[in-house]
Amino acid sequence: DNGVDLTDPTVGDSVAPRQLGGPLVVLDGVNKYFGQLHVLQDINLTVNQGEVVVVIGPSGSGKSTLCRAINRLETIKDGSISIDGKPLPSEGKELARLRADVGMVFQAFNLFAHKTILENITLGPIKVRRTPKRTAEARARELLDRVGVANQADKYPAQLSGGQQQRVAIARALAMEPKVILFDEPTSALDPEMVNEVLEVMVDLARQGMTMIVVTHEMGFARKAANRVIFMADGAIVEEADPDTFFTAPKSERAKDFLGKIL
Ligand code: ADP
Ligand code: MG
């Protein structure tokens, strides 16, 4: 849309929202272990309504576990996580509703292979939100149009490119009308020429005020869309700052070292 290369960290004015609402996702003293491994270490994080938070850090630092904990795909040992003022439910209908409120877009596209693109998008709204089929389909077509794959509705995932599939995955998350969307390295499995088309959709969401937590090493995207960058290492939040400050003047040795490797 803007013709800007979002994989280039040196470009573009920020579209990060300036007017943020109140706390939407709140993690307070969260700890998690895998056996002996202390994978989330006393994580305190508040993401406000409309905020775009980019999470970066070395492989194995706990970024995916953090996302999974927020969606309750992982349980935590202590501390608390709340969404919109409510603690995460542990089971049943409440949990299904939580997963609808907290959209997730993964590295691998995770579409249902044996359902059409349209069915992939309408399934959640029909089952979880109890949206009538025709309404869900009309809304799905709007969303496919919004992410630029309107004419793929009746195809199957394998017939689409990786970039198209990932845009469908974003449309599927949006169809649930989530309060926040978590993105876990959404472009890292894509061929390079498809990265930008997915980042552009994400920038548009940011511009429209969607609350987003985005694990990515795409610094062009962070510069353009993030209000805040969180740097994780060894399960802890080591540093956080606005993207300009973080990328030009990181404070910790860990962050300097990491940026030196990826820049
Ligand atoms: P990141 O996304 O930052 O690469 P992860 O959250 O995937 O990091 O993993 C953090 C650490 O937890 C890594 O050391 C990883 O090997 C370990 N880990 C992740 N999932 C599991 C699991 N299900 N069982 C045991 N260890 C795990
Ligand atoms: Mg990960």
PDB file of C-alpha atoms and ligand atoms in Angstrom:
ATOM      1  CA  ASP A   1       0.000   0.000   0.000  1.00  0.00           C
ATOM      2  CA  ASN A   2       2.684   2.490   1.007  1.00  0.00           C
ATOM      3  CA  GLY A   3       5.324   0.939  -1.236  1.00  0.00           C
ATOM      4  CA  VAL A   4       7.761   0.847   1.670  1.00  0.00           C
ATOM      5  CA  ASP A   5      10.131  -2.080   2.131  1.00  0.00           C
ATOM      6  CA  LEU A   6       9.307  -3.205   5.650  1.00  0.00           C
ATOM      7  CA  THR A   7      12.276  -5.521   5.771  1.00  0.00           C
ATOM      8  CA  ASP A   8      14.551  -2.465   5.591  1.00  0.00           C
ATOM      9  CA  PRO A   9      15.151  -1.179   9.130  1.00  0.00           C
ATOM     10  CA  THR A  10      16.137   2.296   7.982  1.00  0.00           C
ATOM     11  CA  VAL A  11      12.842   3.356   6.412  1.00  0.00           C
ATOM     12  CA  GLY A  12       9.525   4.883   7.131  1.00  0.00           C
ATOM     13  CA  ASP A  13       7.692   7.034   9.607  1.00  0.00           C
ATOM     14  CA  SER A  14       6.104   5.294  12.521  1.00  0.00           C
ATOM     15  CA  VAL A  15       2.420   4.465  12.350  1.00  0.00           C
ATOM     16  CA  ALA A  16       2.428   3.224  15.952  1.00  0.00           C
ATOM     17  CA  PRO A  17      -0.732   4.428  17.658  1.00  0.00           C
ATOM     18  CA  ARG A  18      -0.234   7.446  19.917  1.00  0.00           C
ATOM     19  CA  GLN A  19      -3.474   7.183  21.853  1.00  0.00           C
ATOM     20  CA  LEU A  20      -3.446   4.029  23.906  1.00  0.00           C
ATOM     21  CA  GLY A  21      -6.248   2.679  26.081  1.00  0.00           C
ATOM     22  CA  GLY A  22      -5.989   0.995  29.453  1.00  0.00           C
ATOM     23  CA  PRO A  23      -4.227  -2.257  30.308  1.00  0.00           C
ATOM     24  CA  LEU A  24      -5.414  -5.183  28.165  1.00  0.00           C
ATOM     25  CA  VAL A  25      -2.845  -7.929  28.693  1.00  0.00           C
ATOM     26  CA  VAL A  26      -1.215  -7.987  32.116  1.00  0.00           C
ATOM     27  CA  LEU A  27       1.457 -10.441  33.247  1.00  0.00           C
ATOM     28  CA  ASP A  28       2.451 -10.134  36.870  1.00  0.00           C
ATOM     29  CA  GLY A  29       5.383 -12.074  38.278  1.00  0.00           C
ATOM     30  CA  VAL A  30       5.004 -14.936  35.802  1.00  0.00           C
ATOM     31  CA  ASN A  31       7.320 -17.934  36.208  1.00  0.00           C
ATOM     32  CA  LYS A  32       7.388 -21.084  34.165  1.00  0.00           C
ATOM     33  CA  TYR A  33       9.660 -24.110  34.163  1.00  0.00           C
ATOM     34  CA  PHE A  34      10.240 -26.989  31.766  1.00  0.00           C
ATOM     35  CA  GLY A  35      11.731 -29.454  34.235  1.00  0.00           C
ATOM     36  CA  GLN A  36      14.815 -27.700  35.610  1.00  0.00           C
ATOM     37  CA  LEU A  37      14.749 -25.032  32.916  1.00  0.00           C
ATOM     38  CA  HIS A  38      13.414 -21.705  34.223  1.00  0.00           C
ATOM     39  CA  VAL A  39      11.930 -20.660  30.905  1.00  0.00           C
ATOM     40  CA  LEU A  40       9.975 -17.570  32.026  1.00  0.00           C
ATOM     41  CA  GLN A  41      11.608 -15.667  34.874  1.00  0.00           C
ATOM     42  CA  ASP A  42       9.471 -13.235  36.830  1.00  0.00           C
ATOM     43  CA  ILE A  43       7.892 -11.673  33.748  1.00  0.00           C
ATOM     44  CA  ASN A  44       6.054  -8.408  34.357  1.00  0.00           C
ATOM     45  CA  LEU A  45       4.459  -6.966  31.260  1.00  0.00           C
ATOM     46  CA  THR A  46       1.484  -4.720  30.609  1.00  0.00           C
ATOM     47  CA  VAL A  47       0.225  -4.259  27.069  1.00  0.00           C
ATOM     48  CA  ASN A  48      -2.295  -1.470  26.674  1.00  0.00           C
ATOM     49  CA  GLN A  49      -5.282  -1.338  24.367  1.00  0.00           C
ATOM     50  CA  GLY A  50      -4.101  -0.384  20.886  1.00  0.00           C
ATOM     51  CA  GLU A  51      -0.461  -0.949  21.684  1.00  0.00           C
ATOM     52  CA  VAL A  52       1.960  -2.787  19.379  1.00  0.00           C
ATOM     53  CA  VAL A  53       4.710  -4.560  21.309  1.00  0.00           C
ATOM     54  CA  VAL A  54       7.523  -6.269  19.427  1.00  0.00           C
ATOM     55  CA  VAL A  55       9.353  -9.048  21.276  1.00  0.00           C
ATOM     56  CA  ILE A  56      12.859  -9.898  20.122  1.00  0.00           C
ATOM     57  CA  GLY A  57      15.671 -12.007  21.497  1.00  0.00           C
ATOM     58  CA  PRO A  58      17.885 -15.003  20.775  1.00  0.00           C
ATOM     59  CA  SER A  59      16.499 -18.410  19.971  1.00  0.00           C
ATOM     60  CA  GLY A  60      15.512 -20.246  23.139  1.00  0.00           C
ATOM     61  CA  SER A  61      14.951 -17.069  25.170  1.00  0.00           C
ATOM     62  CA  GLY A  62      11.297 -17.887  25.858  1.00  0.00           C
ATOM     63  CA  LYS A  63       9.467 -15.755  23.303  1.00  0.00           C
ATOM     64  CA  SER A  64       7.205 -18.530  22.011  1.00  0.00           C
ATOM     65  CA  THR A  65       6.537 -19.784  25.528  1.00  0.00           C
ATOM     66  CA  LEU A  66       5.500 -16.267  26.504  1.00  0.00           C
ATOM     67  CA  CYS A  67       2.978 -16.131  23.642  1.00  0.00           C
ATOM     68  CA  ARG A  68       1.733 -19.618  24.400  1.00  0.00           C
ATOM     69  CA  ALA A  69       1.275 -18.775  28.065  1.00  0.00           C
ATOM     70  CA  ILE A  70      -0.845 -15.733  27.186  1.00  0.00           C
ATOM     71  CA  ASN A  71      -3.095 -17.987  25.104  1.00  0.00           C
ATOM     72  CA  ARG A  72      -2.974 -20.667  27.781  1.00  0.00           C
ATOM     73  CA  LEU A  73      -1.429 -23.184  25.440  1.00  0.00           C
ATOM     74  CA  GLU A  74       1.064 -23.470  28.334  1.00  0.00           C
ATOM     75  CA  THR A  75       0.313 -23.306  32.046  1.00  0.00           C
ATOM     76  CA  ILE A  76       2.455 -21.208  34.380  1.00  0.00           C
ATOM     77  CA  LYS A  77       3.881 -22.091  37.779  1.00  0.00           C
ATOM     78  CA  ASP A  78       3.194 -18.827  39.562  1.00  0.00           C
ATOM     79  CA  GLY A  79       2.269 -15.238  38.937  1.00  0.00           C
ATOM     80  CA  SER A  80      -0.842 -14.206  37.043  1.00  0.00           C
ATOM     81  CA  ILE A  81      -1.962 -13.378  33.534  1.00  0.00           C
ATOM     82  CA  SER A  82      -5.123 -11.442  32.805  1.00  0.00           C
ATOM     83  CA  ILE A  83      -6.842 -10.306  29.639  1.00  0.00           C
ATOM     84  CA  ASP A  84      -9.075  -7.260  29.856  1.00  0.00           C
ATOM     85  CA  GLY A  85      -9.140  -7.492  33.638  1.00  0.00           C
ATOM     86  CA  LYS A  86     -10.036 -11.191  33.803  1.00  0.00           C
ATOM     87  CA  PRO A  87      -7.644 -13.972  34.835  1.00  0.00           C
ATOM     88  CA  LEU A  88      -7.047 -16.651  32.210  1.00  0.00           C
ATOM     89  CA  PRO A  89      -9.676 -19.392  32.493  1.00  0.00           C
ATOM     90  CA  SER A  90      -8.421 -22.955  32.725  1.00  0.00           C
ATOM     91  CA  GLU A  91     -11.003 -24.942  30.817  1.00  0.00           C
ATOM     92  CA  GLY A  92     -14.286 -25.363  28.966  1.00  0.00           C
ATOM     93  CA  LYS A  93     -16.283 -22.660  27.260  1.00  0.00           C
ATOM     94  CA  GLU A  94     -14.398 -19.937  29.068  1.00  0.00           C
ATOM     95  CA  LEU A  95     -11.138 -21.175  27.596  1.00  0.00           C
ATOM     96  CA  ALA A  96     -12.618 -21.352  24.095  1.00  0.00           C
ATOM     97  CA  ARG A  97     -13.769 -17.765  24.502  1.00  0.00           C
ATOM     98  CA  LEU A  98     -10.321 -16.717  25.700  1.00  0.00           C
ATOM     99  CA  ARG A  99      -8.763 -18.269  22.613  1.00  0.00           C
ATOM    100  CA  ALA A 100     -11.252 -16.305  20.516  1.00  0.00           C
ATOM    101  CA  ASP A 101     -10.332 -13.074  22.306  1.00  0.00           C
ATOM    102  CA  VAL A 102      -6.625 -13.743  21.955  1.00  0.00           C
ATOM    103  CA  GLY A 103      -5.860 -14.448  18.303  1.00  0.00           C
ATOM    104  CA  MET A 104      -2.668 -16.246  17.399  1.00  0.00           C
ATOM    105  CA  VAL A 105      -0.692 -16.364  14.180  1.00  0.00           C
ATOM    106  CA  PHE A 106       2.132 -18.886  14.157  1.00  0.00           C
ATOM    107  CA  GLN A 107       5.310 -19.301  12.157  1.00  0.00           C
ATOM    108  CA  ALA A 108       3.893 -22.268  10.252  1.00  0.00           C
ATOM    109  CA  PHE A 109       0.639 -21.343   8.657  1.00  0.00           C
ATOM    110  CA  ASN A 110      -1.508 -23.807  10.590  1.00  0.00           C
ATOM    111  CA  LEU A 111      -4.509 -23.668   8.286  1.00  0.00           C
ATOM    112  CA  PHE A 112      -6.779 -26.701   8.134  1.00  0.00           C
ATOM    113  CA  ALA A 113      -5.524 -28.516   5.029  1.00  0.00           C
ATOM    114  CA  HIS A 114      -8.815 -30.207   4.172  1.00  0.00           C
ATOM    115  CA  LYS A 115     -10.983 -27.128   4.447  1.00  0.00           C
ATOM    116  CA  THR A 116     -11.284 -24.330   1.924  1.00  0.00           C
ATOM    117  CA  ILE A 117      -9.921 -20.889   2.681  1.00  0.00           C
ATOM    118  CA  LEU A 118     -13.454 -19.656   3.339  1.00  0.00           C
ATOM    119  CA  GLU A 119     -14.180 -22.581   5.677  1.00  0.00           C
ATOM    120  CA  ASN A 120     -10.923 -21.995   7.527  1.00  0.00           C
ATOM    121  CA  ILE A 121     -12.139 -18.512   8.351  1.00  0.00           C
ATOM    122  CA  THR A 122     -15.793 -19.202   9.150  1.00  0.00           C
ATOM    123  CA  LEU A 123     -15.221 -22.252  11.360  1.00  0.00           C
ATOM    124  CA  GLY A 124     -14.289 -20.341  14.529  1.00  0.00           C
ATOM    125  CA  PRO A 125     -16.989 -17.680  14.319  1.00  0.00           C
ATOM    126  CA  ILE A 126     -19.688 -20.316  13.662  1.00  0.00           C
ATOM    127  CA  LYS A 127     -18.541 -22.721  16.406  1.00  0.00           C
ATOM    128  CA  VAL A 128     -17.288 -20.384  19.113  1.00  0.00           C
ATOM    129  CA  ARG A 129     -19.049 -17.075  18.494  1.00  0.00           C
ATOM    130  CA  ARG A 130     -22.286 -18.744  17.259  1.00  0.00           C
ATOM    131  CA  THR A 131     -22.334 -16.470  14.224  1.00  0.00           C
ATOM    132  CA  PRO A 132     -24.922 -17.538  11.608  1.00  0.00           C
ATOM    133  CA  LYS A 133     -23.231 -19.183   8.609  1.00  0.00           C
ATOM    134  CA  ARG A 134     -24.240 -16.569   6.044  1.00  0.00           C
ATOM    135  CA  THR A 135     -23.085 -13.714   8.249  1.00  0.00           C
ATOM    136  CA  ALA A 136     -19.798 -15.507   8.921  1.00  0.00           C
ATOM    137  CA  GLU A 137     -19.249 -16.066   5.200  1.00  0.00           C
ATOM    138  CA  ALA A 138     -19.988 -12.470   4.268  1.00  0.00           C
ATOM    139  CA  ARG A 139     -17.615 -11.272   6.962  1.00  0.00           C
ATOM    140  CA  ALA A 140     -14.959 -13.791   5.867  1.00  0.00           C
ATOM    141  CA  ARG A 141     -15.098 -12.488   2.306  1.00  0.00           C
ATOM    142  CA  GLU A 142     -14.598  -8.937   3.569  1.00  0.00           C
ATOM    143  CA  LEU A 143     -11.596 -10.056   5.582  1.00  0.00           C
ATOM    144  CA  LEU A 144     -10.078 -11.952   2.658  1.00  0.00           C
ATOM    145  CA  ASP A 145     -10.465  -8.790   0.630  1.00  0.00           C
ATOM    146  CA  ARG A 146      -8.799  -6.776   3.371  1.00  0.00           C
ATOM    147  CA  VAL A 147      -5.726  -9.050   3.395  1.00  0.00           C
ATOM    148  CA  GLY A 148      -5.622  -9.138  -0.408  1.00  0.00           C
ATOM    149  CA  VAL A 149      -6.695 -12.718  -1.192  1.00  0.00           C
ATOM    150  CA  ALA A 150     -10.373 -12.211  -2.000  1.00  0.00           C
ATOM    151  CA  ASN A 151     -10.305 -14.455  -5.072  1.00  0.00           C
ATOM    152  CA  GLN A 152      -8.812 -17.452  -3.232  1.00  0.00           C
ATOM    153  CA  ALA A 153     -11.879 -18.171  -1.056  1.00  0.00           C
ATOM    154  CA  ASP A 154     -12.796 -21.523  -2.579  1.00  0.00           C
ATOM    155  CA  LYS A 155      -9.269 -22.924  -2.856  1.00  0.00           C
ATOM    156  CA  TYR A 156      -7.460 -25.177  -0.393  1.00  0.00           C
ATOM    157  CA  PRO A 157      -4.439 -23.971   1.605  1.00  0.00           C
ATOM    158  CA  ALA A 158      -1.906 -26.006  -0.405  1.00  0.00           C
ATOM    159  CA  GLN A 159      -2.978 -24.125  -3.544  1.00  0.00           C
ATOM    160  CA  LEU A 160      -1.828 -20.806  -2.049  1.00  0.00           C
ATOM    161  CA  SER A 161       1.669 -19.393  -1.633  1.00  0.00           C
ATOM    162  CA  GLY A 162       3.159 -19.162   1.855  1.00  0.00           C
ATOM    163  CA  GLY A 163       2.567 -15.418   1.944  1.00  0.00           C
ATOM    164  CA  GLN A 164      -1.069 -15.878   0.935  1.00  0.00           C
ATOM    165  CA  GLN A 165      -1.561 -18.603   3.538  1.00  0.00           C
ATOM    166  CA  GLN A 166      -0.136 -16.411   6.254  1.00  0.00           C
ATOM    167  CA  ARG A 167      -2.450 -13.575   5.227  1.00  0.00           C
ATOM    168  CA  VAL A 168      -5.352 -16.031   5.436  1.00  0.00           C
ATOM    169  CA  ALA A 169      -4.136 -16.990   8.934  1.00  0.00           C
ATOM    170  CA  ILE A 170      -4.325 -13.319   9.893  1.00  0.00           C
ATOM    171  CA  ALA A 171      -7.834 -13.056   8.415  1.00  0.00           C
ATOM    172  CA  ARG A 172      -8.809 -16.146  10.410  1.00  0.00           C
ATOM    173  CA  ALA A 173      -7.608 -14.527  13.628  1.00  0.00           C
ATOM    174  CA  LEU A 174      -9.469 -11.304  12.766  1.00  0.00           C
ATOM    175  CA  ALA A 175     -12.702 -13.191  12.066  1.00  0.00           C
ATOM    176  CA  MET A 176     -13.009 -13.914  15.789  1.00  0.00           C
ATOM    177  CA  GLU A 177     -12.906 -10.185  16.526  1.00  0.00           C
ATOM    178  CA  PRO A 178     -10.068 -10.681  18.992  1.00  0.00           C
ATOM    179  CA  LYS A 179      -9.056  -8.161  21.613  1.00  0.00           C
ATOM    180  CA  VAL A 180      -5.394  -8.831  20.909  1.00  0.00           C
ATOM    181  CA  ILE A 181      -3.452 -10.831  18.335  1.00  0.00           C
ATOM    182  CA  LEU A 182      -0.207 -12.643  19.128  1.00  0.00           C
ATOM    183  CA  PHE A 183       2.173 -13.171  16.212  1.00  0.00           C
ATOM    184  CA  ASP A 184       4.981 -15.680  16.733  1.00  0.00           C
ATOM    185  CA  GLU A 185       7.595 -15.129  14.022  1.00  0.00           C
ATOM    186  CA  PRO A 186       4.891 -14.859  11.345  1.00  0.00           C
ATOM    187  CA  THR A 187       7.319 -14.261   8.494  1.00  0.00           C
ATOM    188  CA  SER A 188      10.285 -16.427   9.394  1.00  0.00           C
ATOM    189  CA  ALA A 189       9.103 -19.470   7.425  1.00  0.00           C
ATOM    190  CA  LEU A 190       8.376 -17.438   4.292  1.00  0.00           C
ATOM    191  CA  ASP A 191      10.398 -17.054   1.142  1.00  0.00           C
ATOM    192  CA  PRO A 192      12.015 -13.599   1.286  1.00  0.00           C
ATOM    193  CA  GLU A 193       9.892 -12.130  -1.492  1.00  0.00           C
ATOM    194  CA  MET A 194       6.720 -12.844   0.510  1.00  0.00           C
ATOM    195  CA  VAL A 195       7.771 -11.279   3.790  1.00  0.00           C
ATOM    196  CA  ASN A 196       6.758  -7.763   2.880  1.00  0.00           C
ATOM    197  CA  GLU A 197       3.193  -8.603   1.819  1.00  0.00           C
ATOM    198  CA  VAL A 198       2.545 -10.111   5.256  1.00  0.00           C
ATOM    199  CA  LEU A 199       4.236  -7.282   7.149  1.00  0.00           C
ATOM    200  CA  GLU A 200       2.135  -4.775   5.191  1.00  0.00           C
ATOM    201  CA  VAL A 201      -1.065  -6.434   6.426  1.00  0.00           C
ATOM    202  CA  MET A 202       0.292  -6.259   9.964  1.00  0.00           C
ATOM    203  CA  VAL A 203       1.210  -2.588   9.609  1.00  0.00           C
ATOM    204  CA  ASP A 204      -2.349  -1.902   8.445  1.00  0.00           C
ATOM    205  CA  LEU A 205      -3.701  -3.642  11.542  1.00  0.00           C
ATOM    206  CA  ALA A 206      -1.438  -1.538  13.746  1.00  0.00           C
ATOM    207  CA  ARG A 207      -2.602   1.591  11.989  1.00  0.00           C
ATOM    208  CA  GLN A 208      -6.212   0.590  12.633  1.00  0.00           C
ATOM    209  CA  GLY A 209      -5.565   0.247  16.356  1.00  0.00           C
ATOM    210  CA  MET A 210      -5.342  -3.525  16.829  1.00  0.00           C
ATOM    211  CA  THR A 211      -3.512  -4.520  19.989  1.00  0.00           C
ATOM    212  CA  MET A 212      -0.617  -6.733  18.915  1.00  0.00           C
ATOM    213  CA  ILE A 213       2.228  -8.666  20.496  1.00  0.00           C
ATOM    214  CA  VAL A 214       4.645  -9.560  17.728  1.00  0.00           C
ATOM    215  CA  VAL A 215       7.662 -11.836  18.023  1.00  0.00           C
ATOM    216  CA  THR A 216       9.802 -10.891  15.050  1.00  0.00           C
ATOM    217  CA  HIS A 217      13.284  -9.913  14.045  1.00  0.00           C
ATOM    218  CA  GLU A 218      11.996  -7.694  11.236  1.00  0.00           C
ATOM    219  CA  MET A 219      13.316  -4.390  12.452  1.00  0.00           C
ATOM    220  CA  GLY A 220      11.765  -2.417   9.612  1.00  0.00           C
ATOM    221  CA  PHE A 221       8.397  -3.572  10.898  1.00  0.00           C
ATOM    222  CA  ALA A 222       9.334  -2.774  14.505  1.00  0.00           C
ATOM    223  CA  ARG A 223      10.499   0.710  13.539  1.00  0.00           C
ATOM    224  CA  LYS A 224       7.329   1.366  11.602  1.00  0.00           C
ATOM    225  CA  ALA A 225       4.656  -0.189  13.779  1.00  0.00           C
ATOM    226  CA  ALA A 226       5.857  -0.799  17.327  1.00  0.00           C
ATOM    227  CA  ASN A 227       5.211   1.400  20.309  1.00  0.00           C
ATOM    228  CA  ARG A 228       7.653  -0.644  22.318  1.00  0.00           C
ATOM    229  CA  VAL A 229      10.337  -3.268  21.855  1.00  0.00           C
ATOM    230  CA  ILE A 230      10.891  -5.921  24.517  1.00  0.00           C
ATOM    231  CA  PHE A 231      14.224  -7.713  24.470  1.00  0.00           C
ATOM    232  CA  MET A 232      14.245 -11.165  26.079  1.00  0.00           C
ATOM    233  CA  ALA A 233      17.219 -13.354  26.960  1.00  0.00           C
ATOM    234  CA  ASP A 234      17.305 -16.552  29.011  1.00  0.00           C
ATOM    235  CA  GLY A 235      13.632 -16.306  29.955  1.00  0.00           C
ATOM    236  CA  ALA A 236      13.767 -12.756  31.287  1.00  0.00           C
ATOM    237  CA  ILE A 237      12.878  -9.327  29.947  1.00  0.00           C
ATOM    238  CA  VAL A 238      16.298  -7.704  29.837  1.00  0.00           C
ATOM    239  CA  GLU A 239      15.448  -4.393  28.255  1.00  0.00           C
ATOM    240  CA  GLU A 240      12.500  -2.449  26.873  1.00  0.00           C
ATOM    241  CA  ALA A 241      12.376   0.807  24.974  1.00  0.00           C
ATOM    242  CA  ASP A 242      10.724   2.539  22.054  1.00  0.00           C
ATOM    243  CA  PRO A 243      12.065   1.092  18.787  1.00  0.00           C
ATOM    244  CA  ASP A 244      14.258   4.061  17.832  1.00  0.00           C
ATOM    245  CA  THR A 245      15.991   4.052  21.188  1.00  0.00           C
ATOM    246  CA  PHE A 246      16.328   0.297  21.279  1.00  0.00           C
ATOM    247  CA  PHE A 247      17.822  -0.089  17.822  1.00  0.00           C
ATOM    248  CA  THR A 248      20.100   2.934  17.933  1.00  0.00           C
ATOM    249  CA  ALA A 249      21.141   2.892  21.603  1.00  0.00           C
ATOM    250  CA  PRO A 250      20.578  -0.482  23.261  1.00  0.00           C
ATOM    251  CA  LYS A 251      21.692  -0.420  26.889  1.00  0.00           C
ATOM    252  CA  SER A 252      22.458  -3.991  27.867  1.00  0.00           C
ATOM    253  CA  GLU A 253      25.433  -5.984  26.608  1.00  0.00           C
ATOM    254  CA  ARG A 254      23.078  -8.836  25.707  1.00  0.00           C
ATOM    255  CA  ALA A 255      21.010  -6.586  23.440  1.00  0.00           C
ATOM    256  CA  LYS A 256      24.090  -4.970  21.852  1.00  0.00           C
ATOM    257  CA  ASP A 257      25.533  -8.394  21.180  1.00  0.00           C
ATOM    258  CA  PHE A 258      22.259  -9.689  19.714  1.00  0.00           C
ATOM    259  CA  LEU A 259      21.738  -6.648  17.475  1.00  0.00           C
ATOM    260  CA  GLY A 260      25.327  -6.930  16.309  1.00  0.00           C
ATOM    261  CA  LYS A 261      24.536 -10.405  15.044  1.00  0.00           C
ATOM    262  CA  ILE A 262      21.259  -9.707  13.263  1.00  0.00           C
ATOM    263  CA  LEU A 263      21.906  -6.210  11.842  1.00  0.00           C
TER     264      LEU A 263
HETATM  265  P1  ADP B   1      12.082 -18.892  21.671  1.00  0.00           P
HETATM  266  O1  ADP B   1      10.708 -18.830  21.105  1.00  0.00           O
HETATM  267  O2  ADP B   1      12.551 -17.582  22.228  1.00  0.00           O
HETATM  268  O3  ADP B   1      13.072 -19.465  20.705  1.00  0.00           O
HETATM  269  P2  ADP B   1      10.963 -20.964  23.351  1.00  0.00           P
HETATM  270  O4  ADP B   1       9.919 -20.296  24.177  1.00  0.00           O
HETATM  271  O5  ADP B   1      10.511 -21.767  22.207  1.00  0.00           O
HETATM  272  O6  ADP B   1      12.059 -19.876  22.914  1.00  0.00           O
HETATM  273  O7  ADP B   1      11.831 -21.920  24.265  1.00  0.00           O
HETATM  274  C1  ADP B   1      12.443 -21.474  25.459  1.00  0.00           C
HETATM  275  C2  ADP B   1      13.219 -22.632  26.065  1.00  0.00           C
HETATM  276  O8  ADP B   1      12.308 -23.634  26.503  1.00  0.00           O
HETATM  277  C3  ADP B   1      14.172 -23.308  25.105  1.00  0.00           C
HETATM  278  O9  ADP B   1      15.321 -23.681  25.825  1.00  0.00           O
HETATM  279  C4  ADP B   1      13.393 -24.510  24.642  1.00  0.00           C
HETATM  280  O10 ADP B   1      14.274 -25.554  24.269  1.00  0.00           O
HETATM  281  C5  ADP B   1      12.597 -24.865  25.871  1.00  0.00           C
HETATM  282  N1  ADP B   1      11.311 -25.507  25.576  1.00  0.00           N
HETATM  283  C6  ADP B   1      10.327 -24.989  24.791  1.00  0.00           C
HETATM  284  N2  ADP B   1       9.264 -25.798  24.759  1.00  0.00           N
HETATM  285  C7  ADP B   1       9.570 -26.869  25.544  1.00  0.00           C
HETATM  286  C8  ADP B   1       8.875 -28.064  25.931  1.00  0.00           C
HETATM  287  N3  ADP B   1       7.631 -28.297  25.506  1.00  0.00           N
HETATM  288  N4  ADP B   1       9.515 -28.924  26.748  1.00  0.00           N
HETATM  289  C9  ADP B   1      10.764 -28.688  27.192  1.00  0.00           C
HETATM  290  N5  ADP B   1      11.469 -27.570  26.875  1.00  0.00           N
HETATM  291  C10 ADP B   1      10.893 -26.682  26.071  1.00  0.00           C
HETATM  292 MG    MG B   2      10.015 -19.234  19.179  1.00  0.00          MG
END
